[in-house]
XYZ file of C-alpha atoms in Angstrom:
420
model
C -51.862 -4.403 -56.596
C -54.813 -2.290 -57.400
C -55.649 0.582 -59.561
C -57.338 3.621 -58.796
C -59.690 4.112 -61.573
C -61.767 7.770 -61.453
C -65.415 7.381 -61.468
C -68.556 9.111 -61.312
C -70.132 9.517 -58.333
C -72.904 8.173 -57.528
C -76.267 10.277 -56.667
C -75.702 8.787 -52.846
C -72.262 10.107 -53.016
C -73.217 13.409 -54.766
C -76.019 13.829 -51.785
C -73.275 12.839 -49.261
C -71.356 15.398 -50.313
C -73.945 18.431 -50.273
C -75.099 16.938 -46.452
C -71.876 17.085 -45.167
C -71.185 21.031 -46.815
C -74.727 21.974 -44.990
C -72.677 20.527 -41.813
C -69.317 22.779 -42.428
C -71.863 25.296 -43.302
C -74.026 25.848 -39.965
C -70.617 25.027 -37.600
C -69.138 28.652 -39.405
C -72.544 30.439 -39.098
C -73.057 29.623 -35.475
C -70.495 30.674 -33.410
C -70.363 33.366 -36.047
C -73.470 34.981 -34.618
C -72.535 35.101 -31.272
C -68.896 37.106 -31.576
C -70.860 40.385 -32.860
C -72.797 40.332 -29.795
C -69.804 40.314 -27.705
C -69.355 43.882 -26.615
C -73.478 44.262 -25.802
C -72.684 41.579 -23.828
C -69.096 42.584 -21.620
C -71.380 45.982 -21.544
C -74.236 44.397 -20.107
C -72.320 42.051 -17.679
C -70.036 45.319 -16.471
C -66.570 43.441 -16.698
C -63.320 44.650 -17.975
C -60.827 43.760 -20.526
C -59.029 41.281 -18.054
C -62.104 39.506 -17.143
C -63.560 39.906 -20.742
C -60.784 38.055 -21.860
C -60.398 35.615 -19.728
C -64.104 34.714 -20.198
C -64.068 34.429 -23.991
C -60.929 32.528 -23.596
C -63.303 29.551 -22.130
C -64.250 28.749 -25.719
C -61.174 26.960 -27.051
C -60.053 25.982 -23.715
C -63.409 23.692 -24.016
C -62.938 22.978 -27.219
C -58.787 21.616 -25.929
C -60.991 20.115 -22.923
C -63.321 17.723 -25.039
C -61.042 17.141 -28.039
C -59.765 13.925 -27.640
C -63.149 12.600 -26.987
C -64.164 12.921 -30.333
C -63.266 9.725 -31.591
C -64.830 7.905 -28.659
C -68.016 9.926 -29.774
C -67.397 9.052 -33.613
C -66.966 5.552 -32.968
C -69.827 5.219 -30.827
C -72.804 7.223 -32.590
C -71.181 8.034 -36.089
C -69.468 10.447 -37.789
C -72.895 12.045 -39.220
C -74.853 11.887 -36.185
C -71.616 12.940 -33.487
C -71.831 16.197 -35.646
C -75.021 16.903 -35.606
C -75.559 15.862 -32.394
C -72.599 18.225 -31.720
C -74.310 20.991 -33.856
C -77.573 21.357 -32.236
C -75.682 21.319 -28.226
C -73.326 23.812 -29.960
C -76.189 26.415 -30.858
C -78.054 25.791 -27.264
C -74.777 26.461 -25.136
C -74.255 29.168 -27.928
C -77.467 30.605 -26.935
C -77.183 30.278 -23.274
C -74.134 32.271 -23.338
C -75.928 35.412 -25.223
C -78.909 35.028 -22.385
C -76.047 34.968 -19.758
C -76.462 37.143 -16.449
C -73.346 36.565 -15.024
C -69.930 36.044 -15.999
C -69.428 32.917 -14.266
C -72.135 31.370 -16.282
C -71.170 33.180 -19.531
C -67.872 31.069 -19.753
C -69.468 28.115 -18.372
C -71.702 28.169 -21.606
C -68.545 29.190 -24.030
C -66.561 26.347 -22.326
C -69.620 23.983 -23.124
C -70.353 25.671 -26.866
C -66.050 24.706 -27.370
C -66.136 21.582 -26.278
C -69.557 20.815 -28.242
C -67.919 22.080 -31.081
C -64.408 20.387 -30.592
C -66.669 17.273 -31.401
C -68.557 18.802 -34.640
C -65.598 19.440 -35.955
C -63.585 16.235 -35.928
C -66.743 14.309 -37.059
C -67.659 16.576 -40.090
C -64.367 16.520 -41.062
C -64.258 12.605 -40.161
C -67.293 11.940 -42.551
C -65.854 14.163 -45.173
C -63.376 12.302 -45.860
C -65.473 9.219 -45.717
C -67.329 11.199 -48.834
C -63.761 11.999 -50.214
C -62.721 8.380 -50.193
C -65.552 7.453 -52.315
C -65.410 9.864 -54.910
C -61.296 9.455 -55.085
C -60.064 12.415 -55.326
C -59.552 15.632 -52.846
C -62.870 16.920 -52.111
C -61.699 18.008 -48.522
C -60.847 21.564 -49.583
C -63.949 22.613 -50.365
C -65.861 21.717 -47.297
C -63.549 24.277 -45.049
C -64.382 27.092 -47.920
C -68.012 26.254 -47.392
C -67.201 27.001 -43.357
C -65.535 30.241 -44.408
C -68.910 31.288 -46.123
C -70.969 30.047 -42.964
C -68.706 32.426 -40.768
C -69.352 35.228 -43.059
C -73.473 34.535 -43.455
C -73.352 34.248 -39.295
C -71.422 37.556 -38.977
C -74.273 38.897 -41.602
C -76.954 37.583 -39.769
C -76.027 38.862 -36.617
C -75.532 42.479 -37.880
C -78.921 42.257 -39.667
C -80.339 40.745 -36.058
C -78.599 44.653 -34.376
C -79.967 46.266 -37.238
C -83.555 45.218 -36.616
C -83.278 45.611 -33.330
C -83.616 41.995 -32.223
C -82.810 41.317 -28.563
C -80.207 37.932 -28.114
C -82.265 35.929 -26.873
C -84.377 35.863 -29.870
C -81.435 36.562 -32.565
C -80.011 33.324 -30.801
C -82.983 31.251 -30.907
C -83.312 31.723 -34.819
C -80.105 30.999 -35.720
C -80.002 27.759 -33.206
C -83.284 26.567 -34.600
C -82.395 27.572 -38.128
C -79.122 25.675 -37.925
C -80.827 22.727 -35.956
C -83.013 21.819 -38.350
C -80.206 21.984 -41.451
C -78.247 19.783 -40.181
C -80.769 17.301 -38.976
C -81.996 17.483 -42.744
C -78.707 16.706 -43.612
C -78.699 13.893 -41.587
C -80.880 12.170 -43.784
C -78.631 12.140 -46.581
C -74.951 11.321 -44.652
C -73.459 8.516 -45.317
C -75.113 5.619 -43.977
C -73.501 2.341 -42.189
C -70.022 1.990 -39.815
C -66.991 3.981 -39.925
C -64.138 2.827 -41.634
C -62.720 -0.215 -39.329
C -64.902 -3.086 -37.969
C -63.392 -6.052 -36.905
C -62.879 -8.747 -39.736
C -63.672 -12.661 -38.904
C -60.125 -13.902 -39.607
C -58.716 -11.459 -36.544
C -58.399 -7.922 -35.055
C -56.911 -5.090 -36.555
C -58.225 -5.503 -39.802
C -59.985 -2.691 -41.647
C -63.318 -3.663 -43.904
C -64.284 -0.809 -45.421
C -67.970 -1.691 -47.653
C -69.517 -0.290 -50.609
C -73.113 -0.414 -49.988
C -73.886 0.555 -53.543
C -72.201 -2.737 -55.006
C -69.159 -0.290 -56.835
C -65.697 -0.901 -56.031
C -65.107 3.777 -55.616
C -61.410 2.571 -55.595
C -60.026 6.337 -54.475
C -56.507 7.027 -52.867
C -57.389 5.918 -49.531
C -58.712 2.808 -50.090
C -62.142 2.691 -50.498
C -63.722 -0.851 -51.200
C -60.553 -2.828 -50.044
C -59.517 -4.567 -46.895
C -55.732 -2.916 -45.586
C -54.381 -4.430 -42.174
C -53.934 -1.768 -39.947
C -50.317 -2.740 -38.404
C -49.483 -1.788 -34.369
C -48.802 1.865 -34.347
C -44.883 2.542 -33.952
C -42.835 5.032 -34.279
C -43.257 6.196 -37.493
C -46.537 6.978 -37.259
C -45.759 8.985 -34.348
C -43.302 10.573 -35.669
C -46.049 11.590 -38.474
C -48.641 12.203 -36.397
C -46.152 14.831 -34.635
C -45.139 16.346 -37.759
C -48.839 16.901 -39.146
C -49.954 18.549 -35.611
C -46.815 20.929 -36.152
C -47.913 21.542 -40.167
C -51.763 21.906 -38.817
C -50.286 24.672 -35.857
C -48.506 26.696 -38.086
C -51.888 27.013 -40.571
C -53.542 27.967 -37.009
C -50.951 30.340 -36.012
C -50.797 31.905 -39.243
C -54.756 32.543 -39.502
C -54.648 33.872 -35.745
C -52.042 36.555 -36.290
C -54.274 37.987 -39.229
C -57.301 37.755 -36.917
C -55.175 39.284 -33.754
C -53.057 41.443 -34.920
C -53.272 42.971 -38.414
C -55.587 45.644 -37.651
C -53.683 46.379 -34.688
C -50.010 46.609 -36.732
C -51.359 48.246 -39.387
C -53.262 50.882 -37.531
C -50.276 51.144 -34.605
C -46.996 50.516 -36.615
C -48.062 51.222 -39.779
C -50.104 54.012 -39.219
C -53.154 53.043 -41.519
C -56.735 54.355 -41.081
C -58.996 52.178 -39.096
C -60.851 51.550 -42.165
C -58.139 50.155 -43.800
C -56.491 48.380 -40.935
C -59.163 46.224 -41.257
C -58.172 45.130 -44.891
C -55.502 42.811 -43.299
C -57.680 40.458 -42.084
C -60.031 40.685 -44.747
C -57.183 40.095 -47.014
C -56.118 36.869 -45.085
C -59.480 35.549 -44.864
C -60.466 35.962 -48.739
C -56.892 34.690 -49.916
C -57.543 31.540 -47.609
C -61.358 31.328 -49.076
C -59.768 31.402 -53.046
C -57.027 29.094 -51.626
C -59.506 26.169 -50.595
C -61.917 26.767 -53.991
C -59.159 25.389 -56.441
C -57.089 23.623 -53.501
C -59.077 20.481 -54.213
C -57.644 20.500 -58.170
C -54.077 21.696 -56.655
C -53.768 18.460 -55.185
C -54.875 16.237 -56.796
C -53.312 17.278 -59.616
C -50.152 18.059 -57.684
C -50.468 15.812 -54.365
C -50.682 17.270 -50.850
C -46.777 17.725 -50.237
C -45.866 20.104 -53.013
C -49.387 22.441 -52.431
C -47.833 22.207 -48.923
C -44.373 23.024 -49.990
C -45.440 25.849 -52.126
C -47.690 27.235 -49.811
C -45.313 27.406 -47.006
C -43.157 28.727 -49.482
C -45.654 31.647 -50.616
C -46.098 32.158 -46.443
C -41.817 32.515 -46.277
C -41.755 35.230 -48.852
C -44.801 37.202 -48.715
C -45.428 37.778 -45.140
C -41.220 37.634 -44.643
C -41.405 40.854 -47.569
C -43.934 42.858 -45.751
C -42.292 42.956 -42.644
C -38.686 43.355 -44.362
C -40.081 46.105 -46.328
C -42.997 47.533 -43.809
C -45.997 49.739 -45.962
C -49.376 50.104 -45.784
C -50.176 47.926 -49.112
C -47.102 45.413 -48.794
C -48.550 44.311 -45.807
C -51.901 44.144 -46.590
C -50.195 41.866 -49.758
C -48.202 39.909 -46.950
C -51.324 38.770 -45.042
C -53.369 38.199 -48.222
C -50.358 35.682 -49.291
C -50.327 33.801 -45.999
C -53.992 33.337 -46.063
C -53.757 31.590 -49.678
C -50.163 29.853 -48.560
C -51.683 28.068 -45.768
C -55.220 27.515 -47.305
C -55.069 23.864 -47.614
C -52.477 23.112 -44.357
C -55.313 22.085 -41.715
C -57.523 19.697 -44.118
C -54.339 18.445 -45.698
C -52.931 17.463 -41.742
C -56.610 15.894 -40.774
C -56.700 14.263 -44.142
C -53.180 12.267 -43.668
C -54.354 11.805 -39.810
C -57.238 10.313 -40.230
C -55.056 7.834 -42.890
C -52.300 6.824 -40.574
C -52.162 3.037 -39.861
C -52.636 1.026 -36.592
C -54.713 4.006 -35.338
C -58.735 3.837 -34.294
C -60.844 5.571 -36.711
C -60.512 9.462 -35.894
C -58.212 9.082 -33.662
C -55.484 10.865 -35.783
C -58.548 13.306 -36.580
C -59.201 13.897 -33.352
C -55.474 14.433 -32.003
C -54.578 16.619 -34.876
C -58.039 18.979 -34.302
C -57.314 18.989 -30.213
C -53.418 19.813 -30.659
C -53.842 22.684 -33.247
C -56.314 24.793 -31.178
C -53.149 25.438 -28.972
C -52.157 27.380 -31.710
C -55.016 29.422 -31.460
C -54.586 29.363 -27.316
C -51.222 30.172 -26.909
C -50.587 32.496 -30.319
C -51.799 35.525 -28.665
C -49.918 35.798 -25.308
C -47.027 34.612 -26.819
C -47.055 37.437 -29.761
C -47.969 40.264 -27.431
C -44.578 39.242 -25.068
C -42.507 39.671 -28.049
C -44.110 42.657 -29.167
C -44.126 43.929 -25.128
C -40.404 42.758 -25.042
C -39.274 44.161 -29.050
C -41.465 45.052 -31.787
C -45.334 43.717 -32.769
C -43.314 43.792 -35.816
C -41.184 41.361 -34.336
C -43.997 38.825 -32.912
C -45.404 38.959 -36.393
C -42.347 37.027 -37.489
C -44.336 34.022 -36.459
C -45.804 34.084 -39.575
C -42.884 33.307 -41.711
C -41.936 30.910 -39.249
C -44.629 29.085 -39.659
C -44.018 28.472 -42.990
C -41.145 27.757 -42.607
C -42.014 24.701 -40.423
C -44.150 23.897 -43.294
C -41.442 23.626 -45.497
C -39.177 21.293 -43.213
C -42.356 18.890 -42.279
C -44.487 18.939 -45.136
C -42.508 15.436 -46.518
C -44.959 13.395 -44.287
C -47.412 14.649 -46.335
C -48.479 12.364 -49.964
C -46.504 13.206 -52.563
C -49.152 12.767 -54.925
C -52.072 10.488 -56.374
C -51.168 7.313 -54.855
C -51.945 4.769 -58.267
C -51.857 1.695 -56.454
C -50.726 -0.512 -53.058
């Protein structure tokens, strides 16, 4: 038996750390800059709504497309280099699509930009938690809060871009370049050597994880110890299931703020447009506070009571506001699903990318492809019930979803693991 001892990082680590941030950084900002430009560019092109839609709908349908070859990628190039490789195709399909002529070519390039960035994603998250598992405690948190700012500087910089007037093609180009070279700086200072299995000399299946800077960085995963990796059975299935369901229902809760708050609290609710746009804002900032101090949360707590309690805080704020439908109780309800399910998605890629008898990232990778049907299939399926009953009705997806959290979130660690 071993025991995890809490060190100090080491400056490699600490530099690690910031690289890999730069990463979650410029994959928000980038698509970010793009979605303003949308309705210049459905103008421009002289589509409708049904085309429109179908057309932006190419992005995660890439994304779904290329998924599960993300840990082929990681395995073959890297964590750290798959997502910056991933980065800089991700701003040049991103780019191509703003230049677009047609509408045929405009999806082609959002089908390309999702499935460039169905790879970034699973690799910076894959080489986060390489960082995490050196520094031994939850770091994971804070990398998806560092996106959240990155989607709110791209959004910036594309209004700024309207604002002074610059045309796509060159708002585009300086974000792509801009982005490029961060995350080819960042490079530099990733994490260097193989992922986390190689094959040992005494047989297959063996993981050897190394410390190149001579220090044991004993953390809850492992770090600095060889742990046979036994034949994937059912259990792990069975886990692997359950953390795709807990990683949906964060998705599904963070696309009905995005869909549909503006559009219940300006239609059912009769709010101002102004205001109806506090729903999502709500959402978004409650998930941003949610993954600042979700780091200390569980490691102080462990991943399956933050889970429990967030589902929990989904169940009874969101299940409130639509009980009790107003103006301000809902824009309350959204705000407490956005903190409830702050830490749901790194919490499911974390315990994925642990699982035994699996290939590194391939738990990453199958959790990251398998949620984005959340964000594929949440919308048709909430406008049916809100077509067939109420949107106030299809909202109840939200409580249901953490609800789900609450019945599946006992895969999930219980707390600081102190030894094997």
């Amino acid at each position: 038996m071993t025991v995890d001892v809490l060190r100090r990082p080491a400056s490699a680590e600490r530099r690690a750390r910031v690289a890999v941030a730069v990463l979650f950084f410029t994959n928000g900002a980038l698509f970010a800059n793009l979605l303003p430009r949308y309705p210049q560019i459905k103008a421009d092109l002289g589509i409708g709504n049904a085309a429109y839609g179908l057309a932006v709908a190419a992005f995660p349908a890439g994304a779904i497309a290329a998924g599960l070859a993300a840990g082929v990628v990681i395995r073959r190039m890297g964590s750290a280099r798959a997502a910056v490789a991933g980065t800089l195709l991700t701003g040049a399909w991103i780019l191509l699509a703003g230049l677009a002529d047609s509408v045929v070519l405009f999806a082609a390039a959002l089908f390309l930009a999702g499935a460039m960035d169905a790879v970034t994603d699973v690799a910076q998250n894959a080489h986060g938690l390489r960082v995490q598992r050196r520094y031994g405690r939850s770091i994971i948190n804070s990398f998806h809060a560092i996106w959240s700012i990155g989607a709110v500087t791209g959004g910036a910089m594309a209004a700024a871009a309207i604002a002074l007037d610059l045309s796509r093609g060159q708002h585009l180009t300086i974000s792509a370049v801009v982005f490029a070279v961060a995350a080819c700086v960042a490079l530099r200072f990733c994490l260097s050597g193989p992922e986390a299995e190689s094959e040992s000399e005494g047989g297959a299946g063996v993981e050897s994880v190394a410390d190149p800077a001579g220090e044991s960085g004993a953390g809850s995963s492992g770090e600095g110890r060889r742990i046979a990796r036994p034949t994937p059975g059912r259990r792990t299935a069975y886990v692997l299931a359950a953390l795709v369901l807990i990683a949906t229902a964060g998705t599904l809760v963070e696309d009905a703020g995005s869909s549909w708050a503006a559009l219940y609290l300006s239609g059912s609710l009769s709010a101002s447009v102004t205001l109806a746009a506090s729903g999502y804002i709500a959402l978004v900032g409650a998930q941003f506070v949610g993954r600042i101090i979700g780091d200390r949360l569980v490691d102080r707590f462990g991943q399956r009571t933050v889970a429990r309690a967030g589902g929990l805080i989904v169940v009874a704020g969101m299940g409130l506001a639509l009980a009790v439908p107003t103006v301000p109780g809902t824009i309350l309800g959204f705000a407490a699903a956005g903190f409830g399910v702050a830490t749901l998605v790194p919490a499911a890629m974390h315990e994925a990318d642990e699982l035994p008898g699996l290939k590194p990232g391939s738990g990453l990778a199958i959790v990251s492809w398998l949620m984005r049907l959340g964000f594929l299939l949440s919308p048709p399926v909430v406008g049916l019930v809100a077509d067939a009953a109420s949107l106030r009705v299809g909202l109840l997806v939200v409580p249901l979803a953490g609800l789900l959290v609450l019945l599946l979130a006992g895969v999930l660690q219980p707390g600081r693991r102190q030894g094997r």
